[in-house]
Amino acid sequence: MIYLNGKFMPIEEAYIPVLDRGFIFGDGVYEVIPAYSRKPFRLARHLNRLQHSLDGIRLQNPFSDKDWENLLEQVIAKNEGEDQYLYLHITRGVAKRDHAFPVDVPPTVFIMSNPLLPPPAQLLVGGASAITAVDNRWIRCDVKAISLLPNVLLRQLAVDVHALETILIRDGFLTEGAASNIFVVKNKVLLAPPKSHLMLPGITYDVVLELAVANQIPHEIREISETEIRTADEILLTSSTKEIMPITSLDSKPVGNRKPGKMFTRLYMLYQQYKATHMRGHFPDAASS
Ligand code: PDD
């Protein structure tokens, strides 16, 4: 069951007009929110980021945070599975094709839920492979825009060679993955690229850094050079749907000793503990848990 413009319906019955600006221009934004034990994870942060994305494209938020929460709860209740991921999508609505914003047109609002499956155990134990590519996206990557063509093309480069992700490098420095954030570990220090307009401020990225602070894990938030990626002891990938995953091969070369490292194992365990706290009904920041 999905939500579309005020109604709940089976996804097979959901249609939008071809003049929707999401279809014509990719003119909209989205969010992906995991729900564990039917409770949205870090909802306030996702809704904050949604507001940031809407501000970035000058589209008014159709709902208050409370309304969003109610809607998401209803979508979760109408779908199967304790763990789901919610996909929210807002476009600038339906209007005659013209690049300029339409006047007085209601936005299209769509919410769906899909089962949230943990990453395959074989990738957590054995590690995953990634490739690198030049980050050729626009320079508002902090906006979670539905116009994802560059990300689609970049991610496909990885799929073409049976790798999990494409790690993006802009002007010699790490930005993020095509659909994830990336951390590097060197000499037992966790390195994270600083948030900027060149990357999506990941909600999972925040959890990892909060866990690092709370557990005295040495970390630095700073620019990471291509050389540092290529000589990393470990590379970690984070996203709402993949949580934390170890990257053990980069451009067909081993990362460290080609096995998931100590930093990955530690953060993975801490992340699972943090999730369990959330599922028991507490919603602390990792730093205070
Ligand atoms: N993508 N960077 C990009 C470009 C992303 O698309 C994503 C997530 C992230 C990680 O952000 P978060 O931890 O908040 O999920 C970083 C989602 C899962 C997607 O598009 O399906």
PDB file of C-alpha atoms and ligand atoms in Angstrom:
ATOM      1  CA  MET A   1       0.000   0.000   0.000  1.00  0.00           C
ATOM      2  CA  ILE A   2       1.302   3.410  -0.932  1.00  0.00           C
ATOM      3  CA  TYR A   3       0.268   6.999  -0.275  1.00  0.00           C
ATOM      4  CA  LEU A   4      -0.314   9.320  -3.217  1.00  0.00           C
ATOM      5  CA  ASN A   5      -1.750  12.827  -2.909  1.00  0.00           C
ATOM      6  CA  GLY A   6      -4.040  12.233   0.045  1.00  0.00           C
ATOM      7  CA  LYS A   7      -5.037   8.628  -0.644  1.00  0.00           C
ATOM      8  CA  PHE A   8      -3.766   5.180   0.277  1.00  0.00           C
ATOM      9  CA  MET A   9      -3.928   2.556  -2.461  1.00  0.00           C
ATOM     10  CA  PRO A  10      -2.176  -0.566  -3.769  1.00  0.00           C
ATOM     11  CA  ILE A  11       0.913   0.454  -5.766  1.00  0.00           C
ATOM     12  CA  GLU A  12      -0.548  -1.131  -8.929  1.00  0.00           C
ATOM     13  CA  GLU A  13      -3.364   1.421  -8.817  1.00  0.00           C
ATOM     14  CA  ALA A  14      -1.102   4.458  -8.361  1.00  0.00           C
ATOM     15  CA  TYR A  15      -0.642   6.676 -11.409  1.00  0.00           C
ATOM     16  CA  ILE A  16       0.593  10.199 -11.993  1.00  0.00           C
ATOM     17  CA  PRO A  17      -0.082  12.395 -15.030  1.00  0.00           C
ATOM     18  CA  VAL A  18       2.683  12.500 -17.649  1.00  0.00           C
ATOM     19  CA  LEU A  19       2.979  16.266 -17.166  1.00  0.00           C
ATOM     20  CA  ASP A  20       4.150  15.811 -13.591  1.00  0.00           C
ATOM     21  CA  ARG A  21       7.300  17.917 -13.271  1.00  0.00           C
ATOM     22  CA  GLY A  22       9.010  14.978 -11.607  1.00  0.00           C
ATOM     23  CA  PHE A  23       8.550  13.006 -14.830  1.00  0.00           C
ATOM     24  CA  ILE A  24       9.288  15.900 -17.200  1.00  0.00           C
ATOM     25  CA  PHE A  25      12.152  17.675 -15.388  1.00  0.00           C
ATOM     26  CA  GLY A  26      13.144  15.501 -12.430  1.00  0.00           C
ATOM     27  CA  ASP A  27      11.907  18.526 -10.472  1.00  0.00           C
ATOM     28  CA  GLY A  28      11.545  17.177  -6.953  1.00  0.00           C
ATOM     29  CA  VAL A  29      13.257  15.805  -3.868  1.00  0.00           C
ATOM     30  CA  TYR A  30      13.105  12.580  -1.887  1.00  0.00           C
ATOM     31  CA  GLU A  31      14.068  10.840   1.342  1.00  0.00           C
ATOM     32  CA  VAL A  32      14.786   7.248   2.293  1.00  0.00           C
ATOM     33  CA  ILE A  33      13.980   6.463   5.931  1.00  0.00           C
ATOM     34  CA  PRO A  34      14.581   3.061   7.522  1.00  0.00           C
ATOM     35  CA  ALA A  35      11.990   1.788  10.009  1.00  0.00           C
ATOM     36  CA  TYR A  36      13.126  -0.880  12.459  1.00  0.00           C
ATOM     37  CA  SER A  37      10.469  -2.770  14.419  1.00  0.00           C
ATOM     38  CA  ARG A  38       7.999  -0.481  12.617  1.00  0.00           C
ATOM     39  CA  LYS A  39       9.576   2.649  14.135  1.00  0.00           C
ATOM     40  CA  PRO A  40      11.138   5.203  11.777  1.00  0.00           C
ATOM     41  CA  PHE A  41      14.835   5.535  12.604  1.00  0.00           C
ATOM     42  CA  ARG A  42      16.106   9.072  13.240  1.00  0.00           C
ATOM     43  CA  LEU A  43      12.917  10.543  11.828  1.00  0.00           C
ATOM     44  CA  ALA A  44      13.572  14.110  12.996  1.00  0.00           C
ATOM     45  CA  ARG A  45      16.918  14.134  11.173  1.00  0.00           C
ATOM     46  CA  HIS A  46      15.408  12.790   7.970  1.00  0.00           C
ATOM     47  CA  LEU A  47      12.635  15.385   8.114  1.00  0.00           C
ATOM     48  CA  ASN A  48      15.233  18.125   8.722  1.00  0.00           C
ATOM     49  CA  ARG A  49      17.164  16.988   5.682  1.00  0.00           C
ATOM     50  CA  LEU A  50      13.921  16.869   3.671  1.00  0.00           C
ATOM     51  CA  GLN A  51      13.315  20.506   4.643  1.00  0.00           C
ATOM     52  CA  HIS A  52      16.867  21.371   3.559  1.00  0.00           C
ATOM     53  CA  SER A  53      16.265  19.677   0.186  1.00  0.00           C
ATOM     54  CA  LEU A  54      12.903  21.441  -0.265  1.00  0.00           C
ATOM     55  CA  ASP A  55      14.531  24.791   0.593  1.00  0.00           C
ATOM     56  CA  GLY A  56      17.281  23.960  -1.907  1.00  0.00           C
ATOM     57  CA  ILE A  57      14.748  23.685  -4.733  1.00  0.00           C
ATOM     58  CA  ARG A  58      12.429  26.444  -3.407  1.00  0.00           C
ATOM     59  CA  LEU A  59       9.457  24.144  -2.884  1.00  0.00           C
ATOM     60  CA  GLN A  60       7.191  24.618   0.111  1.00  0.00           C
ATOM     61  CA  ASN A  61       6.916  21.704   2.534  1.00  0.00           C
ATOM     62  CA  PRO A  62       3.343  20.416   2.113  1.00  0.00           C
ATOM     63  CA  PHE A  63       3.233  19.019   5.669  1.00  0.00           C
ATOM     64  CA  SER A  64       4.347  19.712   9.217  1.00  0.00           C
ATOM     65  CA  ASP A  65       6.725  17.219  10.838  1.00  0.00           C
ATOM     66  CA  LYS A  66       3.792  15.883  12.874  1.00  0.00           C
ATOM     67  CA  ASP A  67       1.761  15.313   9.675  1.00  0.00           C
ATOM     68  CA  TRP A  68       4.705  13.502   8.090  1.00  0.00           C
ATOM     69  CA  GLU A  69       5.067  11.347  11.169  1.00  0.00           C
ATOM     70  CA  ASN A  70       1.360  10.403  11.085  1.00  0.00           C
ATOM     71  CA  LEU A  71       1.459   9.624   7.378  1.00  0.00           C
ATOM     72  CA  LEU A  72       4.590   7.503   7.695  1.00  0.00           C
ATOM     73  CA  GLU A  73       3.084   5.600  10.624  1.00  0.00           C
ATOM     74  CA  GLN A  74       0.034   4.828   8.517  1.00  0.00           C
ATOM     75  CA  VAL A  75       2.137   3.633   5.590  1.00  0.00           C
ATOM     76  CA  ILE A  76       4.171   1.395   7.919  1.00  0.00           C
ATOM     77  CA  ALA A  77       0.982  -0.021   9.490  1.00  0.00           C
ATOM     78  CA  LYS A  78      -0.494  -0.827   6.069  1.00  0.00           C
ATOM     79  CA  ASN A  79       2.594  -2.778   4.942  1.00  0.00           C
ATOM     80  CA  GLU A  80       4.104  -6.068   6.001  1.00  0.00           C
ATOM     81  CA  GLY A  81       7.394  -6.569   7.741  1.00  0.00           C
ATOM     82  CA  GLU A  82       8.876  -5.324  10.990  1.00  0.00           C
ATOM     83  CA  ASP A  83      11.749  -3.641   9.158  1.00  0.00           C
ATOM     84  CA  GLN A  84      10.794  -1.472   6.197  1.00  0.00           C
ATOM     85  CA  TYR A  85      12.305   1.387   4.314  1.00  0.00           C
ATOM     86  CA  LEU A  86      10.138   4.342   3.506  1.00  0.00           C
ATOM     87  CA  TYR A  87      10.603   6.272   0.301  1.00  0.00           C
ATOM     88  CA  LEU A  88       9.105   9.798   0.228  1.00  0.00           C
ATOM     89  CA  HIS A  89       8.976  11.768  -2.979  1.00  0.00           C
ATOM     90  CA  ILE A  90       7.719  15.314  -3.540  1.00  0.00           C
ATOM     91  CA  THR A  91       7.594  17.010  -6.948  1.00  0.00           C
ATOM     92  CA  ARG A  92       6.561  20.478  -8.066  1.00  0.00           C
ATOM     93  CA  GLY A  93       3.280  19.033  -9.328  1.00  0.00           C
ATOM     94  CA  VAL A  94       1.531  18.819 -12.680  1.00  0.00           C
ATOM     95  CA  ALA A  95       1.693  21.747 -15.120  1.00  0.00           C
ATOM     96  CA  LYS A  96       2.093  22.597 -18.799  1.00  0.00           C
ATOM     97  CA  ARG A  97       5.745  22.017 -19.730  1.00  0.00           C
ATOM     98  CA  ASP A  98       7.720  25.170 -18.953  1.00  0.00           C
ATOM     99  CA  HIS A  99      11.001  25.325 -17.055  1.00  0.00           C
ATOM    100  CA  ALA A 100       9.748  28.212 -14.895  1.00  0.00           C
ATOM    101  CA  PHE A 101       7.951  27.269 -11.654  1.00  0.00           C
ATOM    102  CA  PRO A 102       4.185  26.916 -12.122  1.00  0.00           C
ATOM    103  CA  VAL A 103       1.976  29.191 -10.017  1.00  0.00           C
ATOM    104  CA  ASP A 104      -0.535  27.768  -7.516  1.00  0.00           C
ATOM    105  CA  VAL A 105       0.067  24.145  -8.420  1.00  0.00           C
ATOM    106  CA  PRO A 106      -0.110  21.585  -5.578  1.00  0.00           C
ATOM    107  CA  PRO A 107       2.942  19.339  -5.217  1.00  0.00           C
ATOM    108  CA  THR A 108       2.769  15.624  -5.904  1.00  0.00           C
ATOM    109  CA  VAL A 109       3.427  13.661  -2.715  1.00  0.00           C
ATOM    110  CA  PHE A 110       4.201   9.964  -2.877  1.00  0.00           C
ATOM    111  CA  ILE A 111       5.237   7.574  -0.096  1.00  0.00           C
ATOM    112  CA  MET A 112       5.989   3.882  -0.480  1.00  0.00           C
ATOM    113  CA  SER A 113       7.429   1.207   1.738  1.00  0.00           C
ATOM    114  CA  ASN A 114       9.659  -1.713   0.853  1.00  0.00           C
ATOM    115  CA  PRO A 115      11.070  -4.518   2.984  1.00  0.00           C
ATOM    116  CA  LEU A 116      14.366  -3.537   4.599  1.00  0.00           C
ATOM    117  CA  LEU A 117      16.723  -6.467   4.340  1.00  0.00           C
ATOM    118  CA  PRO A 118      20.092  -6.584   6.111  1.00  0.00           C
ATOM    119  CA  PRO A 119      23.120  -6.617   3.791  1.00  0.00           C
ATOM    120  CA  PRO A 120      24.113 -10.166   2.753  1.00  0.00           C
ATOM    121  CA  ALA A 121      26.189 -11.807   5.512  1.00  0.00           C
ATOM    122  CA  GLN A 122      28.735 -12.884   2.924  1.00  0.00           C
ATOM    123  CA  LEU A 123      29.550  -9.207   2.163  1.00  0.00           C
ATOM    124  CA  LEU A 124      29.788  -8.312   5.855  1.00  0.00           C
ATOM    125  CA  VAL A 125      32.160 -11.205   6.515  1.00  0.00           C
ATOM    126  CA  GLY A 126      34.115 -11.212   3.275  1.00  0.00           C
ATOM    127  CA  GLY A 127      33.867  -7.548   2.319  1.00  0.00           C
ATOM    128  CA  ALA A 128      32.597  -5.874  -0.839  1.00  0.00           C
ATOM    129  CA  SER A 129      34.362  -4.396  -3.830  1.00  0.00           C
ATOM    130  CA  ALA A 130      34.164  -0.854  -5.152  1.00  0.00           C
ATOM    131  CA  ILE A 131      35.549   1.114  -8.053  1.00  0.00           C
ATOM    132  CA  THR A 132      36.421   4.799  -8.332  1.00  0.00           C
ATOM    133  CA  ALA A 133      35.189   7.385 -10.825  1.00  0.00           C
ATOM    134  CA  VAL A 134      35.365  11.115 -11.314  1.00  0.00           C
ATOM    135  CA  ASP A 135      32.473  12.839  -9.545  1.00  0.00           C
ATOM    136  CA  ASN A 136      30.766  14.528 -12.473  1.00  0.00           C
ATOM    137  CA  ARG A 137      27.536  15.490 -10.682  1.00  0.00           C
ATOM    138  CA  TRP A 138      26.259  19.004 -10.099  1.00  0.00           C
ATOM    139  CA  ILE A 139      27.514  21.013  -7.113  1.00  0.00           C
ATOM    140  CA  ARG A 140      24.372  20.802  -4.955  1.00  0.00           C
ATOM    141  CA  CYS A 141      24.850  17.190  -3.907  1.00  0.00           C
ATOM    142  CA  ASP A 142      23.615  18.198  -0.425  1.00  0.00           C
ATOM    143  CA  VAL A 143      20.113  18.363  -1.956  1.00  0.00           C
ATOM    144  CA  LYS A 144      18.502  14.914  -2.169  1.00  0.00           C
ATOM    145  CA  ALA A 145      17.103  15.582  -5.635  1.00  0.00           C
ATOM    146  CA  ILE A 146      15.102  12.990  -7.576  1.00  0.00           C
ATOM    147  CA  SER A 147      17.079  13.909 -10.725  1.00  0.00           C
ATOM    148  CA  LEU A 148      19.602  11.128 -10.151  1.00  0.00           C
ATOM    149  CA  LEU A 149      20.842  10.453 -13.677  1.00  0.00           C
ATOM    150  CA  PRO A 150      24.541  11.086 -12.863  1.00  0.00           C
ATOM    151  CA  ASN A 151      24.262   8.840  -9.773  1.00  0.00           C
ATOM    152  CA  VAL A 152      22.503   6.176 -11.840  1.00  0.00           C
ATOM    153  CA  LEU A 153      25.253   6.220 -14.489  1.00  0.00           C
ATOM    154  CA  LEU A 154      28.026   6.208 -11.890  1.00  0.00           C
ATOM    155  CA  ARG A 155      26.494   3.359  -9.879  1.00  0.00           C
ATOM    156  CA  GLN A 156      26.017   1.320 -13.067  1.00  0.00           C
ATOM    157  CA  LEU A 157      29.793   1.501 -13.666  1.00  0.00           C
ATOM    158  CA  ALA A 158      30.150  -0.548 -10.469  1.00  0.00           C
ATOM    159  CA  VAL A 159      27.347  -2.948 -11.380  1.00  0.00           C
ATOM    160  CA  ASP A 160      28.959  -3.521 -14.803  1.00  0.00           C
ATOM    161  CA  VAL A 161      32.047  -4.988 -13.100  1.00  0.00           C
ATOM    162  CA  HIS A 162      30.084  -6.753 -10.313  1.00  0.00           C
ATOM    163  CA  ALA A 163      31.215  -4.242  -7.693  1.00  0.00           C
ATOM    164  CA  LEU A 164      28.982  -2.878  -4.934  1.00  0.00           C
ATOM    165  CA  GLU A 165      29.607   0.840  -5.266  1.00  0.00           C
ATOM    166  CA  THR A 166      31.371   3.593  -7.179  1.00  0.00           C
ATOM    167  CA  ILE A 167      33.457   5.860  -4.953  1.00  0.00           C
ATOM    168  CA  LEU A 168      33.554   9.410  -6.277  1.00  0.00           C
ATOM    169  CA  ILE A 169      36.574  11.675  -6.481  1.00  0.00           C
ATOM    170  CA  ARG A 170      36.310  15.378  -7.262  1.00  0.00           C
ATOM    171  CA  ASP A 171      39.450  17.452  -7.868  1.00  0.00           C
ATOM    172  CA  GLY A 172      41.593  14.784  -6.211  1.00  0.00           C
ATOM    173  CA  PHE A 173      39.453  14.413  -3.075  1.00  0.00           C
ATOM    174  CA  LEU A 174      36.858  11.897  -1.865  1.00  0.00           C
ATOM    175  CA  THR A 175      33.258  13.114  -1.925  1.00  0.00           C
ATOM    176  CA  GLU A 176      31.022  10.063  -1.341  1.00  0.00           C
ATOM    177  CA  GLY A 177      29.632   6.979  -3.077  1.00  0.00           C
ATOM    178  CA  ALA A 178      27.092   7.068  -5.912  1.00  0.00           C
ATOM    179  CA  ALA A 179      24.413   6.165  -3.328  1.00  0.00           C
ATOM    180  CA  SER A 180      26.292   6.145  -0.009  1.00  0.00           C
ATOM    181  CA  ASN A 181      28.813   7.958   2.175  1.00  0.00           C
ATOM    182  CA  ILE A 182      32.376   6.730   2.427  1.00  0.00           C
ATOM    183  CA  PHE A 183      34.839   6.675   5.361  1.00  0.00           C
ATOM    184  CA  VAL A 184      38.525   5.801   5.241  1.00  0.00           C
ATOM    185  CA  VAL A 185      40.655   4.311   8.019  1.00  0.00           C
ATOM    186  CA  LYS A 186      44.379   5.019   8.185  1.00  0.00           C
ATOM    187  CA  ASN A 187      46.660   4.153  11.111  1.00  0.00           C
ATOM    188  CA  LYS A 188      43.643   3.368  13.347  1.00  0.00           C
ATOM    189  CA  VAL A 189      42.085   6.800  12.691  1.00  0.00           C
ATOM    190  CA  LEU A 190      38.627   7.044  11.154  1.00  0.00           C
ATOM    191  CA  LEU A 191      38.622   9.728   8.459  1.00  0.00           C
ATOM    192  CA  ALA A 192      35.392  11.349   7.236  1.00  0.00           C
ATOM    193  CA  PRO A 193      35.067  13.933   4.476  1.00  0.00           C
ATOM    194  CA  PRO A 194      33.531  17.174   5.798  1.00  0.00           C
ATOM    195  CA  LYS A 195      29.897  17.904   4.941  1.00  0.00           C
ATOM    196  CA  SER A 196      29.588  20.389   2.110  1.00  0.00           C
ATOM    197  CA  HIS A 197      27.501  21.075  -0.975  1.00  0.00           C
ATOM    198  CA  LEU A 198      29.546  18.304  -2.664  1.00  0.00           C
ATOM    199  CA  MET A 199      28.008  15.427  -0.705  1.00  0.00           C
ATOM    200  CA  LEU A 200      24.743  14.312   0.833  1.00  0.00           C
ATOM    201  CA  PRO A 201      24.798  14.792   4.609  1.00  0.00           C
ATOM    202  CA  GLY A 202      24.095  11.152   5.406  1.00  0.00           C
ATOM    203  CA  ILE A 203      22.003  10.261   8.431  1.00  0.00           C
ATOM    204  CA  THR A 204      24.053   7.062   8.842  1.00  0.00           C
ATOM    205  CA  TYR A 205      27.259   9.134   8.444  1.00  0.00           C
ATOM    206  CA  ASP A 206      26.103  11.171  11.473  1.00  0.00           C
ATOM    207  CA  VAL A 207      25.390   8.040  13.521  1.00  0.00           C
ATOM    208  CA  VAL A 208      28.879   6.683  12.778  1.00  0.00           C
ATOM    209  CA  LEU A 209      30.554   9.925  13.842  1.00  0.00           C
ATOM    210  CA  GLU A 210      28.418  10.123  16.994  1.00  0.00           C
ATOM    211  CA  LEU A 211      29.398   6.548  17.831  1.00  0.00           C
ATOM    212  CA  ALA A 212      33.053   7.456  17.283  1.00  0.00           C
ATOM    213  CA  VAL A 213      32.753  10.400  19.705  1.00  0.00           C
ATOM    214  CA  ALA A 214      30.816   8.398  22.314  1.00  0.00           C
ATOM    215  CA  ASN A 215      33.331   5.543  22.224  1.00  0.00           C
ATOM    216  CA  GLN A 216      36.571   7.552  22.031  1.00  0.00           C
ATOM    217  CA  ILE A 217      37.373   6.213  18.579  1.00  0.00           C
ATOM    218  CA  PRO A 218      40.078   8.437  17.063  1.00  0.00           C
ATOM    219  CA  HIS A 219      38.586  10.281  14.114  1.00  0.00           C
ATOM    220  CA  GLU A 220      39.194  13.295  11.909  1.00  0.00           C
ATOM    221  CA  ILE A 221      36.711  15.154   9.738  1.00  0.00           C
ATOM    222  CA  ARG A 222      38.771  16.549   6.879  1.00  0.00           C
ATOM    223  CA  GLU A 223      39.405  16.379   3.145  1.00  0.00           C
ATOM    224  CA  ILE A 224      40.623  12.910   2.113  1.00  0.00           C
ATOM    225  CA  SER A 225      42.939  12.769  -0.885  1.00  0.00           C
ATOM    226  CA  GLU A 226      42.757  10.183  -3.638  1.00  0.00           C
ATOM    227  CA  THR A 227      46.142   8.831  -2.468  1.00  0.00           C
ATOM    228  CA  GLU A 228      44.746   8.324   1.032  1.00  0.00           C
ATOM    229  CA  ILE A 229      41.800   6.366  -0.387  1.00  0.00           C
ATOM    230  CA  ARG A 230      44.161   4.210  -2.415  1.00  0.00           C
ATOM    231  CA  THR A 231      46.453   3.519   0.550  1.00  0.00           C
ATOM    232  CA  ALA A 232      43.696   3.128   3.145  1.00  0.00           C
ATOM    233  CA  ASP A 233      43.844   0.374   5.754  1.00  0.00           C
ATOM    234  CA  GLU A 234      40.040   0.155   5.588  1.00  0.00           C
ATOM    235  CA  ILE A 235      37.221   1.729   3.606  1.00  0.00           C
ATOM    236  CA  LEU A 236      33.689   1.818   5.030  1.00  0.00           C
ATOM    237  CA  LEU A 237      30.433   2.523   3.224  1.00  0.00           C
ATOM    238  CA  THR A 238      27.302   3.814   4.970  1.00  0.00           C
ATOM    239  CA  SER A 239      23.696   4.345   3.964  1.00  0.00           C
ATOM    240  CA  SER A 240      20.224   3.966   5.451  1.00  0.00           C
ATOM    241  CA  THR A 241      19.573   0.759   3.544  1.00  0.00           C
ATOM    242  CA  LYS A 242      23.072  -0.773   3.756  1.00  0.00           C
ATOM    243  CA  GLU A 243      23.965   0.463   7.267  1.00  0.00           C
ATOM    244  CA  ILE A 244      27.768  -0.033   7.511  1.00  0.00           C
ATOM    245  CA  MET A 245      29.649  -2.216   5.060  1.00  0.00           C
ATOM    246  CA  PRO A 246      33.349  -2.996   4.581  1.00  0.00           C
ATOM    247  CA  ILE A 247      34.933  -2.267   1.192  1.00  0.00           C
ATOM    248  CA  THR A 248      37.835  -4.670   0.846  1.00  0.00           C
ATOM    249  CA  SER A 249      38.761  -4.207  -2.792  1.00  0.00           C
ATOM    250  CA  LEU A 250      39.120  -0.951  -4.718  1.00  0.00           C
ATOM    251  CA  ASP A 251      39.600  -0.893  -8.483  1.00  0.00           C
ATOM    252  CA  SER A 252      40.466  -4.625  -8.246  1.00  0.00           C
ATOM    253  CA  LYS A 253      43.263  -3.990  -5.706  1.00  0.00           C
ATOM    254  CA  PRO A 254      43.071  -5.121  -2.073  1.00  0.00           C
ATOM    255  CA  VAL A 255      42.198  -2.587   0.626  1.00  0.00           C
ATOM    256  CA  GLY A 256      44.469  -3.336   3.615  1.00  0.00           C
ATOM    257  CA  ASN A 257      44.673  -7.126   3.893  1.00  0.00           C
ATOM    258  CA  ARG A 258      41.469  -7.577   1.852  1.00  0.00           C
ATOM    259  CA  LYS A 259      39.490  -8.500   4.971  1.00  0.00           C
ATOM    260  CA  PRO A 260      36.958  -6.426   6.926  1.00  0.00           C
ATOM    261  CA  GLY A 261      39.079  -4.602   9.491  1.00  0.00           C
ATOM    262  CA  LYS A 262      38.896  -3.855  13.203  1.00  0.00           C
ATOM    263  CA  MET A 263      37.323  -0.425  12.724  1.00  0.00           C
ATOM    264  CA  PHE A 264      34.530  -1.918  10.630  1.00  0.00           C
ATOM    265  CA  THR A 265      33.871  -4.691  13.154  1.00  0.00           C
ATOM    266  CA  ARG A 266      33.776  -2.244  16.051  1.00  0.00           C
ATOM    267  CA  LEU A 267      31.506   0.280  14.359  1.00  0.00           C
ATOM    268  CA  TYR A 268      29.250  -2.450  13.008  1.00  0.00           C
ATOM    269  CA  MET A 269      28.714  -3.834  16.525  1.00  0.00           C
ATOM    270  CA  LEU A 270      28.153  -0.368  17.977  1.00  0.00           C
ATOM    271  CA  TYR A 271      25.685   0.413  15.214  1.00  0.00           C
ATOM    272  CA  GLN A 272      23.693  -2.766  15.906  1.00  0.00           C
ATOM    273  CA  GLN A 273      23.643  -1.940  19.639  1.00  0.00           C
ATOM    274  CA  TYR A 274      22.471   1.573  18.873  1.00  0.00           C
ATOM    275  CA  LYS A 275      19.707   0.253  16.622  1.00  0.00           C
ATOM    276  CA  ALA A 276      18.588  -2.116  19.382  1.00  0.00           C
ATOM    277  CA  THR A 277      18.281   0.845  21.771  1.00  0.00           C
ATOM    278  CA  HIS A 278      16.138   2.588  19.182  1.00  0.00           C
ATOM    279  CA  MET A 279      13.974  -0.483  18.755  1.00  0.00           C
ATOM    280  CA  ARG A 280      13.344  -0.725  22.481  1.00  0.00           C
ATOM    281  CA  GLY A 281      11.633   2.614  22.164  1.00  0.00           C
ATOM    282  CA  HIS A 282      14.369   5.010  23.182  1.00  0.00           C
ATOM    283  CA  PHE A 283      15.452   7.571  20.667  1.00  0.00           C
ATOM    284  CA  PRO A 284      18.754   8.858  22.011  1.00  0.00           C
ATOM    285  CA  ASP A 285      21.481  10.357  19.914  1.00  0.00           C
ATOM    286  CA  ALA A 286      24.334   7.877  19.730  1.00  0.00           C
ATOM    287  CA  ALA A 287      26.469  10.315  21.703  1.00  0.00           C
ATOM    288  CA  SER A 288      24.145  10.081  24.726  1.00  0.00           C
ATOM    289  CA  SER A 289      23.355   6.360  24.580  1.00  0.00           C
TER     290      SER A 289
HETATM  291  N1  PDD B   1      20.886   6.940  -0.606  1.00  0.00           N
HETATM  292  N2  PDD B   1      25.044   9.812  -0.505  1.00  0.00           N
HETATM  293  C1  PDD B   1      24.182   9.545  -1.487  1.00  0.00           C
HETATM  294  C2  PDD B   1      24.449  10.099  -2.848  1.00  0.00           C
HETATM  295  C3  PDD B   1      23.047   8.745  -1.244  1.00  0.00           C
HETATM  296  O1  PDD B   1      22.179   8.483  -2.240  1.00  0.00           O
HETATM  297  C4  PDD B   1      22.855   8.209   0.067  1.00  0.00           C
HETATM  298  C5  PDD B   1      21.682   7.348   0.418  1.00  0.00           C
HETATM  299  C6  PDD B   1      23.785   8.518   1.066  1.00  0.00           C
HETATM  300  C7  PDD B   1      23.642   8.013   2.482  1.00  0.00           C
HETATM  301  O2  PDD B   1      22.717   8.755   3.210  1.00  0.00           O
HETATM  302  P1  PDD B   1      21.861   8.089   4.392  1.00  0.00           P
HETATM  303  O3  PDD B   1      22.826   7.544   5.370  1.00  0.00           O
HETATM  304  O4  PDD B   1      21.079   9.223   4.950  1.00  0.00           O
HETATM  305  O5  PDD B   1      21.000   7.001   3.769  1.00  0.00           O
HETATM  306  C8  PDD B   1      24.864   9.330   0.751  1.00  0.00           C
HETATM  307  C9  PDD B   1      19.614   6.321  -0.363  1.00  0.00           C
HETATM  308  C10 PDD B   1      19.652   5.168   0.581  1.00  0.00           C
HETATM  309  C11 PDD B   1      18.949   6.008  -1.707  1.00  0.00           C
HETATM  310  O6  PDD B   1      19.001   6.880  -2.558  1.00  0.00           O
HETATM  311  O7  PDD B   1      18.356   4.944  -1.855  1.00  0.00           O
END
